[in-house]
PDB file of C-alpha atoms in Angstrom:
ATOM      1  CA  MET T   1     -71.569 -78.401 -11.094  1.00 59.00           C
ATOM      2  CA  THR T   2     -73.959 -74.939 -11.474  1.00 58.00           C
ATOM      3  CA  LEU T   3     -73.726 -71.890  -8.799  1.00 55.00           C
ATOM      4  CA  THR T   4     -78.029 -73.721  -7.725  1.00 51.00           C
ATOM      5  CA  GLU T   5     -76.280 -76.597  -7.433  1.00 60.00           C
ATOM      6  CA  GLN T   6     -73.427 -75.347  -5.277  1.00 59.00           C
ATOM      7  CA  LEU T   7     -75.361 -72.932  -3.492  1.00 59.00           C
ATOM      8  CA  GLY T   8     -77.845 -75.292  -2.745  1.00 59.00           C
ATOM      9  CA  GLU T   9     -74.581 -77.368  -1.529  1.00 62.00           C
ATOM     10  CA  VAL T  10     -73.553 -74.771   0.527  1.00 60.00           C
ATOM     11  CA  VAL T  11     -77.181 -73.650   2.011  1.00 60.00           C
ATOM     12  CA  GLY T  12     -77.185 -77.319   3.150  1.00 61.00           C
ATOM     13  CA  ARG T  13     -74.380 -77.081   5.195  1.00 59.00           C
ATOM     14  CA  ILE T  14     -76.263 -74.256   7.165  1.00 58.00           C
ATOM     15  CA  THR T  15     -77.487 -74.650   9.819  1.00 53.00           C
ATOM     16  CA  GLU T  16     -81.083 -72.424  11.032  1.00 56.00           C
ATOM     17  CA  SER T  17     -80.040 -72.512  14.165  1.00 54.00           C
ATOM     18  CA  LYS T  18     -76.648 -70.514  13.161  1.00 58.00           C
ATOM     19  CA  ILE T  19     -78.725 -68.163  10.552  1.00 56.00           C
ATOM     20  CA  GLN T  20     -80.467 -67.071  13.085  1.00 57.00           C
ATOM     21  CA  ALA T  21     -77.776 -66.880  15.033  1.00 56.00           C
ATOM     22  CA  ARG T  22     -76.259 -64.522  13.421  1.00 54.00           C
ATOM     23  CA  ARG T  23     -79.797 -62.839  12.569  1.00 52.00           C
ATOM     24  CA  GLN T  24     -78.991 -61.102  16.532  1.00 60.00           C
ATOM     25  CA  HIS T  25     -75.516 -59.126  15.239  1.00 58.00           C
ATOM     26  CA  THR T  26     -75.517 -55.693  14.166  1.00 67.00           C
ATOM     27  CA  SER T  27     -74.866 -55.634  10.406  1.00 90.00           C
ATOM     28  CA  LEU T  28     -71.712 -54.314   9.449  1.00 95.00           C
ATOM     29  CA  THR T  29     -73.418 -51.818   7.183  1.00 96.00           C
ATOM     30  CA  GLU T  30     -75.410 -50.573  10.001  1.00 94.00           C
ATOM     31  CA  CYS T  31     -72.215 -49.702  12.197  1.00 96.00           C
ATOM     32  CA  LEU T  32     -70.005 -48.297   9.979  1.00 97.00           C
ATOM     33  CA  TRP T  33     -72.394 -45.983   7.103  1.00 94.00           C
ATOM     34  CA  GLY T  34     -72.185 -42.479   7.620  1.00 94.00           C
ATOM     35  CA  GLY T  35     -69.225 -42.504   9.362  1.00 96.00           C
ATOM     36  CA  HIS T  36     -67.587 -39.927   7.199  1.00 95.00           C
ATOM     37  CA  GLU T  37     -70.231 -37.427   8.783  1.00 95.00           C
ATOM     38  CA  SER T  38     -70.608 -38.497  11.556  1.00 95.00           C
ATOM     39  CA  GLY T  39     -66.332 -39.961  12.602  1.00 96.00           C
ATOM     40  CA  VAL T  40     -64.573 -42.316  11.376  1.00 97.00           C
ATOM     41  CA  LYS T  41     -64.754 -45.859  12.721  1.00 98.00           C
ATOM     42  CA  VAL T  42     -62.659 -48.477  13.376  1.00 98.00           C
ATOM     43  CA  ILE T  43     -62.455 -51.775  12.429  1.00 99.00           C
ATOM     44  CA  ALA T  44     -59.271 -53.235  14.446  1.00 98.00           C
ATOM     45  CA  GLU T  45     -58.123 -56.396  13.687  1.00 98.00           C
ATOM     46  CA  ILE T  46     -56.830 -59.377  14.504  1.00 98.00           C
ATOM     47  CA  LYS T  47     -53.825 -60.187  12.869  1.00 96.00           C
ATOM     48  CA  PRO T  48     -50.962 -63.524  14.772  1.00 96.00           C
ATOM     49  CA  ALA T  49     -48.646 -62.429  11.768  1.00 94.00           C
ATOM     50  CA  SER T  50     -47.954 -60.831   8.977  1.00 89.00           C
ATOM     51  CA  PRO T  51     -45.337 -60.849   6.014  1.00 85.00           C
ATOM     52  CA  THR T  52     -43.809 -58.084   6.804  1.00 84.00           C
ATOM     53  CA  GLU T  53     -43.677 -57.952  10.300  1.00 87.00           C
ATOM     54  CA  GLY T  54     -44.070 -61.739  10.732  1.00 91.00           C
ATOM     55  CA  ARG T  55     -45.155 -63.537  14.177  1.00 93.00           C
ATOM     56  CA  LEU T  56     -47.524 -60.535  16.390  1.00 95.00           C
ATOM     57  CA  ILE T  57     -49.712 -62.081  18.643  1.00 93.00           C
ATOM     58  CA  SER T  58     -50.542 -66.252  19.480  1.00 93.00           C
ATOM     59  CA  PRO T  59     -53.893 -67.080  18.176  1.00 90.00           C
ATOM     60  CA  ASP T  60     -54.144 -69.487  21.040  1.00 91.00           C
ATOM     61  CA  ASP T  61     -54.853 -66.004  23.429  1.00 89.00           C
ATOM     62  CA  VAL T  62     -57.720 -63.702  21.542  1.00 95.00           C
ATOM     63  CA  SER T  63     -59.987 -62.627  24.530  1.00 95.00           C
ATOM     64  CA  GLY T  64     -57.230 -60.055  25.246  1.00 96.00           C
ATOM     65  CA  PRO T  65     -57.197 -57.698  22.100  1.00 97.00           C
ATOM     66  CA  LEU T  66     -61.292 -58.746  21.538  1.00 98.00           C
ATOM     67  CA  ARG T  67     -61.930 -56.834  24.662  1.00 98.00           C
ATOM     68  CA  ALA T  68     -59.146 -54.057  24.332  1.00 98.00           C
ATOM     69  CA  PHE T  69     -60.657 -53.378  20.717  1.00 98.00           C
ATOM     70  CA  GLU T  70     -64.342 -53.276  23.096  1.00 98.00           C
ATOM     71  CA  ARG T  71     -63.102 -50.929  25.656  1.00 98.00           C
ATOM     72  CA  GLY T  72     -61.678 -48.841  23.229  1.00 98.00           C
ATOM     73  CA  GLY T  73     -64.593 -48.441  21.432  1.00 98.00           C
ATOM     74  CA  ALA T  74     -64.396 -50.777  17.810  1.00 98.00           C
ATOM     75  CA  SER T  75     -66.772 -50.859  16.156  1.00 98.00           C
ATOM     76  CA  ALA T  76     -66.498 -53.692  13.879  1.00 98.00           C
ATOM     77  CA  VAL T  77     -63.722 -57.239  14.275  1.00 98.00           C
ATOM     78  CA  SER T  78     -61.578 -57.887  11.665  1.00 98.00           C
ATOM     79  CA  VAL T  79     -59.882 -61.339  11.277  1.00 98.00           C
ATOM     80  CA  LEU T  80     -57.245 -63.066   9.340  1.00 97.00           C
ATOM     81  CA  VAL T  81     -58.147 -66.773   8.128  1.00 96.00           C
ATOM     82  CA  ASP T  82     -55.297 -67.645   6.176  1.00 92.00           C
ATOM     83  CA  SER T  83     -52.410 -69.732   7.969  1.00 89.00           C
ATOM     84  CA  MET T  84     -49.828 -69.395   5.471  1.00 90.00           C
ATOM     85  CA  TYR T  85     -49.243 -65.557   5.500  1.00 90.00           C
ATOM     86  CA  PHE T  86     -51.029 -64.426   9.005  1.00 92.00           C
ATOM     87  CA  GLY T  87     -51.013 -67.593  11.044  1.00 90.00           C
ATOM     88  CA  GLY T  88     -55.249 -68.013  11.013  1.00 94.00           C
ATOM     89  CA  SER T  89     -57.774 -69.989  10.269  1.00 97.00           C
ATOM     90  CA  MET T  90     -60.995 -70.431   9.785  1.00 96.00           C
ATOM     91  CA  GLU T  91     -61.234 -71.923  14.104  1.00 96.00           C
ATOM     92  CA  LEU T  92     -59.758 -68.679  15.428  1.00 97.00           C
ATOM     93  CA  LEU T  93     -62.518 -66.502  13.314  1.00 97.00           C
ATOM     94  CA  SER T  94     -65.017 -68.903  15.173  1.00 95.00           C
ATOM     95  CA  ARG T  95     -63.212 -68.613  18.537  1.00 96.00           C
ATOM     96  CA  VAL T  96     -63.392 -64.636  17.651  1.00 97.00           C
ATOM     97  CA  ARG T  97     -66.930 -65.124  16.672  1.00 95.00           C
ATOM     98  CA  SER T  98     -68.244 -66.659  20.383  1.00 94.00           C
ATOM     99  CA  MET T  99     -65.784 -64.326  22.029  1.00 95.00           C
ATOM    100  CA  THR T 100     -67.513 -60.738  20.759  1.00 95.00           C
ATOM    101  CA  THR T 101     -71.294 -59.039  19.633  1.00 93.00           C
ATOM    102  CA  LEU T 102     -69.212 -56.525  16.948  1.00 96.00           C
ATOM    103  CA  PRO T 103     -69.389 -57.636  13.882  1.00 96.00           C
ATOM    104  CA  VAL T 104     -67.213 -60.008  12.433  1.00 97.00           C
ATOM    105  CA  LEU T 105     -65.296 -59.099   9.329  1.00 98.00           C
ATOM    106  CA  ALA T 106     -63.582 -62.240   7.560  1.00 98.00           C
ATOM    107  CA  LYS T 107     -60.638 -61.647   5.557  1.00 97.00           C
ATOM    108  CA  GLY T 108     -58.769 -64.661   3.069  1.00 94.00           C
ATOM    109  CA  VAL T 109     -58.400 -65.095  -0.237  1.00 93.00           C
ATOM    110  CA  PHE T 110     -62.353 -66.147  -1.057  1.00 94.00           C
ATOM    111  CA  PHE T 111     -63.386 -67.159  -4.840  1.00 91.00           C
ATOM    112  CA  GLU T 112     -65.567 -70.293  -4.372  1.00 90.00           C
ATOM    113  CA  PRO T 113     -69.348 -70.779  -2.575  1.00 90.00           C
ATOM    114  CA  LEU T 114     -67.818 -72.810  -0.609  1.00 89.00           C
ATOM    115  CA  HIS T 115     -65.339 -70.870   1.167  1.00 92.00           C
ATOM    116  CA  LEU T 116     -68.202 -68.561   1.376  1.00 93.00           C
ATOM    117  CA  ALA T 117     -69.865 -71.755   3.483  1.00 90.00           C
ATOM    118  CA  GLU T 118     -66.243 -72.465   6.143  1.00 92.00           C
ATOM    119  CA  CYS T 119     -66.761 -68.179   6.644  1.00 94.00           C
ATOM    120  CA  ALA T 120     -70.422 -68.770   7.747  1.00 92.00           C
ATOM    121  CA  VAL T 121     -70.342 -72.306   9.993  1.00 90.00           C
ATOM    122  CA  ALA T 122     -66.964 -69.766  11.474  1.00 93.00           C
ATOM    123  CA  GLY T 123     -69.773 -67.373  11.925  1.00 92.00           C
ATOM    124  CA  ALA T 124     -68.064 -64.677  10.264  1.00 95.00           C
ATOM    125  CA  ASP T 125     -71.676 -61.143   9.403  1.00 95.00           C
ATOM    126  CA  ALA T 126     -69.097 -60.210   6.275  1.00 97.00           C
ATOM    127  CA  CYS T 127     -66.911 -62.004   4.750  1.00 97.00           C
ATOM    128  CA  LEU T 128     -63.469 -59.785   1.799  1.00 97.00           C
ATOM    129  CA  LEU T 129     -63.979 -60.650  -2.153  1.00 97.00           C
ATOM    130  CA  MET T 130     -60.443 -59.226  -3.627  1.00 93.00           C
ATOM    131  CA  THR T 131     -61.934 -57.713  -7.479  1.00 90.00           C
ATOM    132  CA  ARG T 132     -58.319 -58.670  -8.629  1.00 85.00           C
ATOM    133  CA  VAL T 133     -58.582 -62.469  -6.793  1.00 86.00           C
ATOM    134  CA  LEU T 134     -62.045 -62.775  -8.694  1.00 88.00           C
ATOM    135  CA  ASP T 135     -60.879 -61.245 -12.273  1.00 80.00           C
ATOM    136  CA  CYS T 136     -58.102 -64.725 -11.978  1.00 77.00           C
ATOM    137  CA  THR T 137     -60.873 -67.111 -11.382  1.00 74.00           C
ATOM    138  CA  ASP T 138     -64.020 -67.763 -12.653  1.00 73.00           C
ATOM    139  CA  ALA T 139     -65.797 -66.451 -10.683  1.00 75.00           C
ATOM    140  CA  SER T 140     -68.525 -64.122 -10.646  1.00 88.00           C
ATOM    141  CA  LEU T 141     -68.472 -60.873  -7.635  1.00 92.00           C
ATOM    142  CA  SER T 142     -72.525 -60.525  -8.627  1.00 91.00           C
ATOM    143  CA  GLU T 143     -73.260 -64.808  -7.982  1.00 91.00           C
ATOM    144  CA  LEU T 144     -70.615 -64.670  -4.524  1.00 93.00           C
ATOM    145  CA  MET T 145     -72.697 -61.917  -3.581  1.00 94.00           C
ATOM    146  CA  SER T 146     -75.596 -64.014  -4.054  1.00 92.00           C
ATOM    147  CA  VAL T 147     -74.259 -66.848  -2.179  1.00 91.00           C
ATOM    148  CA  GLY T 148     -73.474 -64.281   0.853  1.00 92.00           C
ATOM    149  CA  ARG T 149     -76.724 -62.776   0.818  1.00 90.00           C
ATOM    150  CA  ALA T 150     -78.322 -66.456   0.785  1.00 88.00           C
ATOM    151  CA  LEU T 151     -76.150 -67.219   4.071  1.00 89.00           C
ATOM    152  CA  ARG T 152     -76.554 -63.682   5.939  1.00 89.00           C
ATOM    153  CA  MET T 153     -73.127 -62.699   5.258  1.00 93.00           C
ATOM    154  CA  GLU T 154     -72.534 -58.964   3.958  1.00 96.00           C
ATOM    155  CA  ALA T 155     -69.926 -58.624   1.396  1.00 97.00           C
ATOM    156  CA  VAL T 156     -66.919 -55.959   1.590  1.00 98.00           C
ATOM    157  CA  VAL T 157     -65.521 -56.079  -1.425  1.00 97.00           C
ATOM    158  CA  GLU T 158     -61.737 -54.677  -2.216  1.00 94.00           C
ATOM    159  CA  ALA T 159     -61.201 -52.463  -5.312  1.00 89.00           C
ATOM    160  CA  ALA T 160     -57.870 -50.428  -6.169  1.00 84.00           C
ATOM    161  CA  THR T 161     -58.882 -48.311  -9.080  1.00 86.00           C
ATOM    162  CA  PRO T 162     -62.001 -45.992 -10.103  1.00 88.00           C
ATOM    163  CA  GLU T 163     -62.927 -48.204 -12.681  1.00 89.00           C
ATOM    164  CA  GLU T 164     -62.641 -50.953 -10.351  1.00 88.00           C
ATOM    165  CA  ILE T 165     -65.148 -49.315  -7.594  1.00 90.00           C
ATOM    166  CA  GLU T 166     -68.054 -47.874 -10.831  1.00 91.00           C
ATOM    167  CA  THR T 167     -68.224 -51.629 -11.460  1.00 91.00           C
ATOM    168  CA  VAL T 168     -68.638 -53.435  -8.458  1.00 92.00           C
ATOM    169  CA  THR T 169     -70.802 -50.600  -6.939  1.00 94.00           C
ATOM    170  CA  GLN T 170     -72.838 -51.509 -10.519  1.00 93.00           C
ATOM    171  CA  GLN T 171     -72.901 -55.023  -9.839  1.00 93.00           C
ATOM    172  CA  GLY T 172     -74.615 -53.982  -6.306  1.00 94.00           C
ATOM    173  CA  ALA T 173     -71.421 -53.620  -4.036  1.00 95.00           C
ATOM    174  CA  ARG T 174     -72.252 -51.534  -0.690  1.00 96.00           C
ATOM    175  CA  LEU T 175     -69.190 -52.526   1.681  1.00 98.00           C
ATOM    176  CA  ILE T 176     -66.630 -50.994  -0.431  1.00 96.00           C
ATOM    177  CA  LEU T 177     -62.309 -51.325   0.683  1.00 96.00           C
ATOM    178  CA  VAL T 178     -59.674 -49.766  -0.569  1.00 92.00           C
ATOM    179  CA  ASN T 179     -55.784 -51.407   0.403  1.00 86.00           C
ATOM    180  CA  ALA T 180     -53.471 -48.991   1.268  1.00 80.00           C
ATOM    181  CA  ARG T 181     -50.955 -51.507   0.560  1.00 73.00           C
ATOM    182  CA  ASN T 182     -50.037 -52.245  -3.251  1.00 61.00           C
ATOM    183  CA  ILE T 183     -50.358 -56.404  -2.365  1.00 59.00           C
ATOM    184  CA  TYR T 184     -49.647 -57.001  -6.230  1.00 60.00           C
ATOM    185  CA  THR T 185     -46.325 -55.439  -6.910  1.00 58.00           C
ATOM    186  CA  ASP T 186     -44.422 -55.183  -4.178  1.00 55.00           C
ATOM    187  CA  LEU T 187     -46.112 -54.655  -1.189  1.00 60.00           C
ATOM    188  CA  SER T 188     -45.730 -50.809  -0.455  1.00 63.00           C
ATOM    189  CA  ILE T 189     -47.975 -48.438   1.401  1.00 66.00           C
ATOM    190  CA  ASP T 190     -49.259 -45.827  -0.743  1.00 70.00           C
ATOM    191  CA  ARG T 191     -52.316 -43.712   1.460  1.00 67.00           C
ATOM    192  CA  ARG T 192     -52.937 -42.061  -1.638  1.00 69.00           C
ATOM    193  CA  ASN T 193     -54.739 -45.100  -3.048  1.00 76.00           C
ATOM    194  CA  ILE T 194     -57.483 -44.237  -1.531  1.00 85.00           C
ATOM    195  CA  ALA T 195     -57.943 -41.124  -3.628  1.00 84.00           C
ATOM    196  CA  ALA T 196     -59.680 -44.524  -5.970  1.00 83.00           C
ATOM    197  CA  ALA T 197     -63.329 -43.953  -4.416  1.00 87.00           C
ATOM    198  CA  HIS T 198     -63.612 -40.524  -4.583  1.00 88.00           C
ATOM    199  CA  GLY T 199     -67.105 -39.755  -5.905  1.00 85.00           C
ATOM    200  CA  LEU T 200     -67.908 -42.926  -3.936  1.00 90.00           C
ATOM    201  CA  ASP T 201     -71.947 -42.910  -3.821  1.00 89.00           C
ATOM    202  CA  ARG T 202     -73.356 -41.863  -0.384  1.00 87.00           C
ATOM    203  CA  GLU T 203     -75.012 -44.793   0.109  1.00 91.00           C
ATOM    204  CA  CYS T 204     -71.393 -47.176  -0.070  1.00 96.00           C
ATOM    205  CA  VAL T 205     -69.677 -47.598   3.113  1.00 97.00           C
ATOM    206  CA  LEU T 206     -66.164 -46.857   1.938  1.00 97.00           C
ATOM    207  CA  ILE T 207     -63.076 -48.813   4.175  1.00 97.00           C
ATOM    208  CA  ALA T 208     -59.046 -47.946   4.452  1.00 95.00           C
ATOM    209  CA  ALA T 209     -56.858 -50.437   5.039  1.00 93.00           C
ATOM    210  CA  SER T 210     -53.685 -50.537   5.461  1.00 87.00           C
ATOM    211  CA  GLY T 211     -51.011 -48.309   6.730  1.00 88.00           C
ATOM    212  CA  ILE T 212     -52.274 -47.081   9.197  1.00 93.00           C
ATOM    213  CA  PHE T 213     -50.036 -46.700  12.364  1.00 94.00           C
ATOM    214  CA  GLY T 214     -51.568 -43.688  14.329  1.00 95.00           C
ATOM    215  CA  PRO T 215     -53.861 -40.549  14.609  1.00 96.00           C
ATOM    216  CA  ALA T 216     -51.779 -38.763  11.479  1.00 95.00           C
ATOM    217  CA  ASP T 217     -52.652 -41.648   8.950  1.00 94.00           C
ATOM    218  CA  VAL T 218     -56.712 -41.272   9.748  1.00 96.00           C
ATOM    219  CA  GLU T 219     -56.256 -37.659   9.076  1.00 95.00           C
ATOM    220  CA  GLN T 220     -54.397 -38.749   6.060  1.00 93.00           C
ATOM    221  CA  VAL T 221     -56.679 -41.203   3.803  1.00 92.00           C
ATOM    222  CA  TYR T 222     -60.235 -39.168   5.172  1.00 94.00           C
ATOM    223  CA  ARG T 223     -58.352 -36.079   3.670  1.00 92.00           C
ATOM    224  CA  ASP T 224     -57.319 -37.657   0.229  1.00 92.00           C
ATOM    225  CA  SER T 225     -60.614 -39.885   0.143  1.00 93.00           C
ATOM    226  CA  GLY T 226     -62.335 -36.263  -0.451  1.00 92.00           C
ATOM    227  CA  LEU T 227     -63.161 -36.465   3.126  1.00 93.00           C
ATOM    228  CA  ARG T 228     -65.194 -39.968   1.501  1.00 94.00           C
ATOM    229  CA  VAL T 229     -63.836 -42.877   3.901  1.00 96.00           C
ATOM    230  CA  ASP T 230     -66.664 -44.405   6.610  1.00 97.00           C
ATOM    231  CA  ALA T 231     -63.930 -46.457   8.698  1.00 98.00           C
ATOM    232  CA  VAL T 232     -60.216 -47.576   9.128  1.00 98.00           C
ATOM    233  CA  LEU T 233     -58.762 -51.515   9.114  1.00 98.00           C
ATOM    234  CA  VAL T 234     -56.857 -51.972  11.591  1.00 97.00           C
ATOM    235  CA  GLY T 235     -54.715 -54.555  12.476  1.00 95.00           C
ATOM    236  CA  THR T 236     -50.832 -54.131  12.255  1.00 95.00           C
ATOM    237  CA  HIS T 237     -50.609 -51.544  14.452  1.00 96.00           C
ATOM    238  CA  LEU T 238     -52.674 -52.357  16.849  1.00 97.00           C
ATOM    239  CA  MET T 239     -51.509 -56.416  17.308  1.00 97.00           C
ATOM    240  CA  LYS T 240     -47.866 -54.346  19.125  1.00 96.00           C
ATOM    241  CA  SER T 241     -49.189 -52.201  21.076  1.00 97.00           C
ATOM    242  CA  ASP T 242     -48.667 -52.623  24.573  1.00 96.00           C
ATOM    243  CA  ASP T 243     -52.190 -50.460  25.689  1.00 98.00           C
ATOM    244  CA  VAL T 244     -54.649 -52.116  23.148  1.00 98.00           C
ATOM    245  CA  ALA T 245     -57.556 -50.204  24.175  1.00 98.00           C
ATOM    246  CA  SER T 246     -55.782 -46.862  24.241  1.00 98.00           C
ATOM    247  CA  SER T 247     -54.805 -47.143  20.805  1.00 98.00           C
ATOM    248  CA  VAL T 248     -57.922 -48.035  19.641  1.00 98.00           C
ATOM    249  CA  ARG T 249     -59.160 -45.535  21.355  1.00 98.00           C
ATOM    250  CA  GLU T 250     -56.816 -42.716  20.051  1.00 98.00           C
ATOM    251  CA  LEU T 251     -58.509 -43.661  16.728  1.00 98.00           C
ATOM    252  CA  VAL T 252     -61.959 -43.234  17.604  1.00 98.00           C
ATOM    253  CA  MET T 253     -61.332 -39.978  18.338  1.00 97.00           C
ATOM    254  CA  CYS T 254     -59.388 -38.472  15.378  1.00 97.00           C
ATOM    255  CA  GLY T 255     -61.412 -40.100  13.969  1.00 96.00           C
ATOM    256  CA  GLN T 256     -64.036 -38.386  15.705  1.00 96.00           C
ATOM    257  CA  ASN T 257     -62.325 -35.136  15.419  1.00 95.00           C
ATOM    258  CA  VAL T 258     -60.784 -34.870  11.767  1.00 94.00           C
ATOM    259  CA  VAL T 259     -65.073 -35.031  10.433  1.00 93.00           C
ATOM    260  CA  THR T 260     -66.473 -32.557  12.842  1.00 88.00           C
ATOM    261  CA  GLY T 261     -63.042 -29.702  13.612  1.00 84.00           C
ATOM    262  CA  GLY T 262     -62.588 -30.933  17.180  1.00 70.00           C
TER     263      GLY T 262
END
């Protein structure tokens, strides 16, 4: 099946009402852009479990964390859809979408148009595309981004090196995520990975993911990025917090202070 045929099948699975509904939500780009100048934003993640921490929360009861994200001032929500390692699902993504008006990012291993269709049906405003996963398949980043646009979804593209970042931005990626966790080797955390984004075009949005466990980590990734990070994506720290709203608020305030010098 050609990409055109796949795209036709994908779009055919999305009802016009769902596409129209997604248009009513503020885009992830609009919510995060310029954070390195106005205040580093927070993407709060619903993460039922992790390979390193085990079970964190029940996927059946996420209304509490979501309300806390909103009270704390999060700019967007991320949802893990992988069931094996993170306890997520497309059904969880759909429920989160129904509970919040914040932009929702679907995080998983996506490399086919139909994967993106599932995210769109569940109501995602954006989906994660991992360059190294795509390199291991026949998937094309530019083609998948085209599919995403047809489905009214933005692509958050994960890249790990200056070369990868240059390649994906040349293909049109504008939401760039750099992961501090070395997921392809030993799962260790190295917040210095963000330095790969030095010199990133200011028209792009830079997201730092993993290894954010408090304000000090926000300060570090902001410095290590060359004062370029627009947003931090935080999951485990919030899922383990006894006061999620306060933890989000603390990160949001830190994100503002590192920019303003407050």
